[in-house]
Each structure stands twice: as C-alpha cells, then as structure tokens.
Amino acid sequence: MTYNDTFIRACKKQETDHVPVWYMRQAGRYDPEYRKIKEKYSLLEICSQPELAAEVTLMPVRKLGVDAAILYSDIMNPVASLGVKFDIVKNIGPVIENPIASAADVDRLKPIDVEGDLSHILKTIAMLDKELEVPLITFAGAPFTIASYLIEGRPSKSYHRTKEMMFSQPRVWEKLMEKLGDMVIAYLRAHVRSGGKAFQLFDSWVGALAPRDFEQYVLPTITRIFAELSDLDVPKIYFPGVSSGELLPSLTNLKADVIGVDWRVSLSEGRRRTGGRFAIQGNLDPYLLTAPMEVLKERAKELIDEGIREPGYIFNLGHGLFPEASLDTLRELTEYVHEYSEQALKEAAQPRA
C-alpha cells in the first residue's frame, strides 16, 4: 500500500482525488475496543505507555479508513512539565490541584522540558511515524484554553475567573500567555522533530471571548506561536473551537495553513471571513451522527459540494466525537465522503460544453 498524502495535499490547497476526512477525538469512547482498554487504564496511563498510545492512535485508521491519524494524547499533558499537578476526572475533565490566581503562581511555572518530562509522547510519535501509511497529526492546547483550566481549576461555562484575570491583572495574564506560548512552541517543535507530519492548535473555548478581547489578550500569542513555527515544513492548523465564528476575521494574518470551523458558520462564510487565505476544515455538527443515514449523507453531500468550490477542503466535525457515536455510522460516513467526493471532483474537472 502506498502512502496516502491526500490530507497533506488538501492542507496545501493542492489537487486531490477525493476529499480527505478525519475526525476530532477519532480515538475515543465510541469504539467498544477502546472502552475495554479504558476499563483497565486511565487516559493519562495510556498516554504514558507509548506502545498502548500508538495502538489506540492506529485504531480509527484501521477501522474507519480515515486519511490522517491524530495522536492519542490530551491537551493537558505538557503542563505537567511546568510543575502543574492535575488529574483528568471522569465526567468532569481536567481538575487542577492548585489553580493559578496570582503573579506568584505564574512565576512558579517552570519552563517545559519536553525531552526530559514528555519523552514518552515523543516515543509514541516516533513509533507511529514508522507504522502509519497516512499522516500523523499531533496537537497542543492553545494558551487561552489551557489558561482557562489552570485558572478556573476545572472546566467552566462562564470563564469568569479567567476573564477577571485578563481584565484586572493584565500584566499577570500577559506573563501567563507568554509562558504558555513558550510551552506550545517547544512542544510542537519536538513533535515535528519526532515524526509528526502536521499539527493542530486546539483553542476549544476561546469563542467565549468578544472579538476585541480576543485580539487584545489572546491573538498576539497565537500569532507568535505560528510565526515561530513557520520554518517547519508541515501543515499547521488552528481550530478556534466552538462559537468562534465572530473571531474568524481576526485570523487573516496567521502563518497557518488551515482554519477549522464549527457548524455555526458555513464553509463559504468561513472562507470569506478569513480572506480566502487558508484551507478550511470542518464542519459537520457531531450530533448529526445520531440522525438517519440518509439525513447524514445528505448533510455530508452539502458540505462536500460547498467545500470543493475552492481548493483546500478537509471533511471533519465541528467539534469532537462523543461517546454515543456509532463506529458503523462513522465507517459508512467515511466511505461515503470518499466515494461521493471522488465523483464530484471528477465532474467538476470536466470541461464544460
């Protein structure tokens, strides 16, 4: 079998035979085999064992036929190297032992030591690089999203402590953004050095901000991350998370290749708002996976027809897979995206009479 570089080509807005597809959280609890592994090991325990983490990463590639793998990991993993103690608690998410509340708390954060503290993650990437016949996407949590956990102490709906620090202690916030930006840059650079073929910066919760606050308090660090990693010859994806459509016009100067959009903004509007500069990834509502297959395929067809109007489209969800999704449904959807998009691209390439 030859190496499938369709995903890479789409990221670069190059011609492809079909629309590539992968799913955020594609290695997860919708898979009965993965659920059995989770009965024995926690998420963090899986991440700490390269052979097991690599196997979980490979599962959806083998079972679904997707065009890219995404590293099995968690956005919180690198903060352990900063000296932050946390756990991933079932039905809650990341829980921080001592949330950040002051300048002194920020000062105590150590520089990341990727090779020393996170060598197990680099080993997993190197193993997958040898095994995979599709590109491996690695990832990091973006500074705002990571900061929201560090400050709130756990997932939040209001982010009121996070915003309070932004507005009331702007110098402390700025220093925290600087440290988390440094962490992301070092972490992702090490990923690529170890064999990662693309990376995604997840900013899952930054849509909680008004555009002017995003531009003032967050965007400078996002811009710096992509600028400092611009020498890496791999596709770079920024996903500003859910409800982030109003932030898209602020992204036009990023040195990224792909922007992920959620289902609240159409693909065409996402392209328009970002000045047509990027390939676009998205944006099926994950809960359409519970719909009858004919409804799901019709929605997928609409996305594909819209996505292929311009070069550079990657089929994905507008957020991550959820546990109740069906493995069989995902397999059938992936096959449909491949088959229908191949036909649609051939028809689009035919000269008009």
Coordinates of C-alpha atoms in Angstrom, one line a residue:
M1 CA 0.0 0.0 0.0
T2 CA 1.3 3.4 -0.9
Y3 CA 1.5 6.4 1.5
N4 CA -1.8 8.4 1.4
D5 CA -0.9 12.1 1.4
T6 CA -4.3 13.3 0.4
F7 CA -4.7 15.2 3.7
I8 CA -1.4 17.0 3.3
R9 CA -2.2 18.0 -0.3
A10 CA -5.6 19.4 0.8
C11 CA -3.9 21.4 3.6
K12 CA -1.7 22.9 0.9
K13 CA -4.7 23.6 -1.4
Q14 CA -3.3 21.2 -3.9
E15 CA -5.4 18.9 -6.2
T16 CA -6.7 15.7 -4.6
D17 CA -8.6 12.7 -5.9
H18 CA -11.1 12.8 -3.1
V19 CA -11.8 15.0 0.0
P20 CA -9.7 13.8 2.9
V21 CA -11.5 13.1 6.2
W22 CA -10.5 12.7 9.8
Y23 CA -12.4 13.3 13.0
M24 CA -11.5 15.2 16.1
R25 CA -11.4 12.7 19.0
Q26 CA -11.5 9.8 16.5
A27 CA -9.7 7.6 19.0
G28 CA -12.3 7.5 21.7
R29 CA -15.2 6.0 23.6
Y30 CA -17.4 5.4 20.6
D31 CA -15.2 2.4 19.9
P32 CA -16.0 -0.7 22.0
E33 CA -12.4 -1.9 21.8
Y34 CA -11.2 1.4 23.3
R35 CA -13.8 1.3 26.0
K36 CA -12.3 -2.1 27.1
I37 CA -8.9 -0.5 27.3
K38 CA -10.3 2.3 29.4
E39 CA -11.6 -0.2 31.9
K40 CA -8.0 -1.1 32.7
Y41 CA -6.2 2.2 32.2
S42 CA -6.9 5.9 32.6
L43 CA -6.3 8.4 29.8
L44 CA -3.1 9.6 31.4
E45 CA -1.9 6.0 32.0
I46 CA -2.5 5.2 28.3
C47 CA -0.5 8.3 27.3
S48 CA 2.4 7.2 29.5
Q49 CA 2.8 3.9 27.6
P50 CA 4.0 4.5 24.0
E51 CA 3.0 1.1 22.7
L52 CA -0.5 1.4 24.0
A53 CA -0.9 5.1 23.0
A54 CA 0.3 4.2 19.5
E55 CA -2.1 1.3 19.3
V56 CA -5.1 3.5 20.3
T57 CA -4.0 6.1 17.7
L58 CA -4.0 3.4 15.0
M59 CA -7.4 2.0 15.8
P60 CA -9.6 4.5 13.9
V61 CA -7.2 4.5 10.9
R62 CA -7.7 0.7 10.6
K63 CA -11.4 0.7 11.4
L64 CA -12.6 3.8 9.6
G65 CA -10.2 4.3 6.7
V66 CA -9.6 8.0 7.6
D67 CA -6.9 10.0 5.7
A68 CA -5.0 11.1 8.8
A69 CA -4.3 9.8 12.3
I70 CA -4.3 12.1 15.3
L71 CA -2.0 11.4 18.2
Y72 CA -3.8 9.9 21.2
S73 CA -2.9 12.4 24.0
D74 CA -4.5 15.2 25.9
I75 CA -4.0 18.9 25.8
M76 CA -3.1 18.9 29.5
N77 CA -0.1 16.6 29.1
P78 CA 2.6 19.3 28.6
V79 CA 1.5 21.4 31.6
A80 CA 2.8 18.6 33.9
S81 CA 6.3 19.6 32.8
L82 CA 5.6 23.2 34.0
G83 CA 5.0 21.8 37.5
V84 CA 1.2 21.8 37.4
K85 CA -0.5 18.9 39.3
F86 CA -3.7 17.8 37.7
D87 CA -5.9 14.8 37.0
I88 CA -8.4 14.0 34.3
V89 CA -11.6 13.2 36.3
K90 CA -14.3 11.1 34.8
N91 CA -17.4 13.1 33.8
I92 CA -15.6 16.3 34.7
G93 CA -12.4 16.8 32.8
P94 CA -9.1 18.4 33.9
V95 CA -9.0 19.2 37.6
I96 CA -6.1 21.3 38.8
E97 CA -4.7 20.8 42.3
N98 CA -3.7 24.4 42.9
P99 CA -5.3 26.8 40.4
I100 CA -3.4 29.9 39.3
A101 CA -4.7 33.1 41.0
S102 CA -1.7 35.5 41.3
A103 CA 1.6 36.7 39.8
A104 CA 3.5 34.4 42.2
D105 CA 1.6 31.4 40.9
V106 CA 2.6 32.3 37.3
D107 CA 6.2 32.8 38.4
R108 CA 6.3 29.3 39.8
L109 CA 5.6 27.7 36.4
K110 CA 8.8 26.1 35.1
P111 CA 10.0 26.1 31.5
I112 CA 8.9 23.0 29.7
D113 CA 11.3 20.1 29.4
V114 CA 9.9 18.1 26.5
E115 CA 12.8 15.6 26.1
G116 CA 13.0 15.0 29.9
D117 CA 9.4 15.0 31.1
L118 CA 7.5 14.1 28.0
S119 CA 9.8 11.6 26.2
H120 CA 7.0 9.0 26.3
I121 CA 4.9 11.2 24.0
L122 CA 7.9 11.7 21.6
K123 CA 8.5 8.0 21.6
T124 CA 4.8 7.4 20.7
I125 CA 5.1 9.8 17.7
A126 CA 8.3 8.1 16.5
M127 CA 6.7 4.7 16.7
L128 CA 3.7 5.9 14.7
D129 CA 5.8 7.6 12.1
K130 CA 7.2 4.2 11.2
E131 CA 3.9 2.4 11.3
L132 CA 1.4 4.7 9.6
E133 CA 0.5 4.9 5.9
V134 CA -1.3 8.2 6.5
P135 CA 0.0 11.4 8.0
L136 CA 0.1 11.8 11.8
I137 CA -1.4 15.0 13.2
T138 CA -0.1 16.0 16.6
F139 CA -1.6 18.8 18.6
A140 CA -1.4 21.2 21.5
G141 CA -3.9 23.1 23.5
A142 CA -3.8 26.8 22.8
P143 CA -2.8 29.2 25.6
F144 CA -6.3 30.6 26.3
T145 CA -7.9 27.2 26.6
I146 CA -5.1 25.8 28.8
A147 CA -5.2 29.0 30.9
S148 CA -8.9 28.6 31.4
Y149 CA -8.3 25.2 33.1
L150 CA -5.3 26.4 35.1
I151 CA -7.2 29.5 36.5
E152 CA -10.7 28.0 36.9
G153 CA -9.4 24.8 38.3
R154 CA -11.7 22.7 36.1
P155 CA -13.9 23.1 33.1
S156 CA -16.1 26.2 33.2
K157 CA -19.1 27.6 31.3
S158 CA -18.6 31.2 32.3
Y159 CA -14.8 31.6 32.5
H160 CA -15.4 34.3 35.0
R161 CA -12.1 33.8 36.9
T162 CA -10.2 33.7 33.6
K163 CA -11.8 36.9 32.3
E164 CA -11.3 38.5 35.7
M165 CA -7.5 37.9 35.5
M166 CA -7.5 39.2 31.9
F167 CA -9.2 42.4 32.8
S168 CA -8.0 43.0 36.3
Q169 CA -4.4 41.7 36.2
P170 CA -3.4 42.3 32.6
R171 CA 0.4 42.0 33.3
V172 CA -0.1 38.7 35.1
W173 CA -2.3 37.5 32.2
E174 CA 0.4 38.6 29.7
K175 CA 3.1 36.7 31.5
L176 CA 0.9 33.6 31.7
M177 CA 0.3 33.8 27.9
E178 CA 4.0 34.2 27.3
K179 CA 4.9 31.1 29.4
L180 CA 2.1 29.0 27.8
G181 CA 3.1 30.2 24.3
D182 CA 6.7 29.1 25.0
M183 CA 5.4 25.8 26.1
V184 CA 3.3 25.2 23.0
I185 CA 6.2 26.3 20.7
A186 CA 8.7 23.9 22.3
Y187 CA 6.2 21.1 22.5
L188 CA 5.1 21.2 18.9
R189 CA 8.6 21.7 17.5
A190 CA 9.6 18.5 19.4
H191 CA 6.6 16.7 17.8
V192 CA 7.7 17.5 14.3
R193 CA 11.2 16.6 15.1
S194 CA 10.0 13.2 16.3
G195 CA 7.9 12.5 13.1
G196 CA 4.7 14.5 13.3
K197 CA 3.5 15.3 9.8
A198 CA 1.1 18.1 10.7
F199 CA -0.1 19.8 13.9
Q200 CA -3.3 21.4 15.2
L201 CA -3.6 24.1 17.8
F202 CA -6.8 23.5 19.7
D203 CA -8.4 26.6 21.2
S204 CA -11.6 24.9 22.2
W205 CA -13.1 27.6 24.4
V206 CA -11.7 30.9 23.0
G207 CA -15.1 31.5 21.4
A208 CA -16.2 32.7 24.9
L209 CA -14.4 36.0 24.2
A210 CA -15.6 39.1 22.4
P211 CA -13.5 39.8 19.2
R212 CA -11.8 42.9 20.7
D213 CA -10.8 40.9 23.8
F214 CA -9.5 38.0 21.7
E215 CA -7.5 40.5 19.6
Q216 CA -6.0 42.2 22.7
Y217 CA -5.4 39.4 25.1
V218 CA -5.0 36.2 23.0
L219 CA -4.3 36.8 19.4
P220 CA -0.7 38.2 19.9
T221 CA 0.3 34.9 21.5
I222 CA -1.4 32.8 18.8
T223 CA 0.3 34.9 16.1
R224 CA 3.7 34.4 17.8
I225 CA 3.2 30.6 18.0
F226 CA 2.6 30.2 14.3
A227 CA 5.3 32.8 13.4
E228 CA 7.9 31.0 15.5
L229 CA 6.9 27.6 14.0
S230 CA 6.7 28.9 10.4
D231 CA 10.1 27.3 9.5
L232 CA 8.6 23.8 10.0
D233 CA 7.6 22.3 6.7
V234 CA 4.4 20.7 7.9
P235 CA 0.7 21.8 7.6
K236 CA -0.4 23.9 10.6
I237 CA -4.0 24.0 11.7
Y238 CA -5.7 26.5 14.0
F239 CA -9.0 25.4 15.4
P240 CA -10.6 28.3 17.4
G241 CA -13.2 25.9 18.8
V242 CA -16.9 26.3 19.2
S243 CA -18.9 29.5 18.8
S244 CA -15.9 31.3 17.4
G245 CA -17.3 32.5 14.1
E246 CA -17.1 36.1 15.1
L247 CA -13.3 35.7 15.7
L248 CA -12.5 34.4 12.2
P249 CA -11.9 37.9 10.6
S250 CA -9.1 38.4 13.2
L251 CA -7.1 35.4 11.9
T252 CA -6.2 36.6 8.4
N253 CA -2.5 37.3 9.2
L254 CA -1.8 34.0 10.9
K255 CA 1.1 31.9 9.4
A256 CA -1.2 28.9 9.5
D257 CA -2.3 26.7 6.6
V258 CA -5.7 25.5 7.7
I259 CA -8.5 27.0 9.8
G260 CA -11.1 24.7 11.4
V261 CA -14.7 26.0 11.7
D262 CA -17.6 24.8 13.8
W263 CA -21.1 24.1 12.4
R264 CA -22.4 27.6 13.3
V265 CA -20.6 29.2 10.3
S266 CA -20.8 27.8 6.8
L267 CA -17.7 26.7 5.0
S268 CA -18.1 29.5 2.4
E269 CA -18.6 32.1 5.1
G270 CA -15.6 30.8 7.0
R271 CA -13.5 31.2 3.9
R272 CA -14.9 34.7 3.3
R273 CA -14.2 35.8 6.9
T274 CA -10.6 34.6 6.7
G275 CA -10.0 36.3 3.4
G276 CA -9.7 33.0 1.4
R277 CA -6.1 32.6 2.7
F278 CA -6.5 29.2 4.3
A279 CA -7.7 25.7 3.6
I280 CA -10.9 25.0 5.5
Q281 CA -11.6 22.1 7.8
G282 CA -15.0 21.1 9.2
N283 CA -17.8 21.4 10.0
L284 CA -20.4 18.7 10.5
D285 CA -22.4 19.0 13.7
P286 CA -21.2 16.0 15.6
Y287 CA -24.8 15.2 16.7
L288 CA -25.9 14.6 13.2
L289 CA -24.2 11.3 13.6
T290 CA -27.3 10.3 15.5
A291 CA -29.5 11.1 12.5
P292 CA -30.8 8.5 10.0
M293 CA -28.1 7.7 7.5
E294 CA -30.0 9.3 4.6
V295 CA -30.1 12.6 6.5
L296 CA -26.4 12.3 7.5
K297 CA -25.3 11.6 3.9
E298 CA -27.4 14.5 2.5
R299 CA -25.7 16.9 5.0
A300 CA -22.3 15.5 4.1
K301 CA -23.1 15.9 0.4
E302 CA -24.0 19.6 1.0
L303 CA -20.7 20.1 2.9
I304 CA -18.6 18.4 0.2
D305 CA -20.4 20.4 -2.6
E306 CA -19.7 23.6 -0.8
G307 CA -16.2 22.6 0.3
I308 CA -14.8 21.7 -3.1
R309 CA -15.9 25.0 -4.7
E310 CA -12.3 26.1 -3.9
P311 CA -9.1 24.1 -3.4
G312 CA -8.3 23.1 0.1
Y313 CA -11.1 21.3 1.9
I314 CA -10.9 18.7 4.7
F315 CA -14.0 17.0 5.9
N316 CA -14.3 16.9 9.7
L317 CA -16.7 17.5 12.5
G318 CA -17.2 21.0 14.0
H319 CA -16.1 19.6 17.4
G320 CA -15.0 16.2 18.8
L321 CA -16.7 12.9 18.6
F322 CA -18.9 11.9 21.5
P323 CA -19.2 8.5 23.2
E324 CA -22.6 7.7 21.8
A325 CA -21.5 7.9 18.2
S326 CA -21.6 4.6 16.2
L327 CA -18.5 3.0 14.8
D328 CA -20.5 1.6 11.9
T329 CA -22.0 5.0 11.2
L330 CA -18.6 6.6 11.1
R331 CA -17.2 3.9 8.8
E332 CA -20.1 4.3 6.4
L333 CA -19.8 8.1 6.5
T334 CA -16.1 8.0 5.8
E335 CA -16.7 5.7 2.8
Y336 CA -19.5 8.0 1.6
V337 CA -17.3 11.1 1.8
H338 CA -14.5 9.3 -0.2
E339 CA -16.8 7.9 -2.8
Y340 CA -19.1 10.9 -3.4
S341 CA -16.2 13.5 -3.3
E342 CA -14.2 11.5 -5.8
Q343 CA -17.2 11.5 -8.2
A344 CA -17.9 15.2 -7.5
L345 CA -14.3 16.3 -8.1
K346 CA -14.1 14.3 -11.4
E347 CA -17.3 16.0 -12.6
A348 CA -16.0 19.4 -11.5
A349 CA -12.8 18.8 -13.5
Q350 CA -14.7 18.0 -16.8
P351 CA -14.6 20.8 -19.3
R352 CA -18.0 22.4 -19.9
A353 CA -19.5 22.2 -23.3

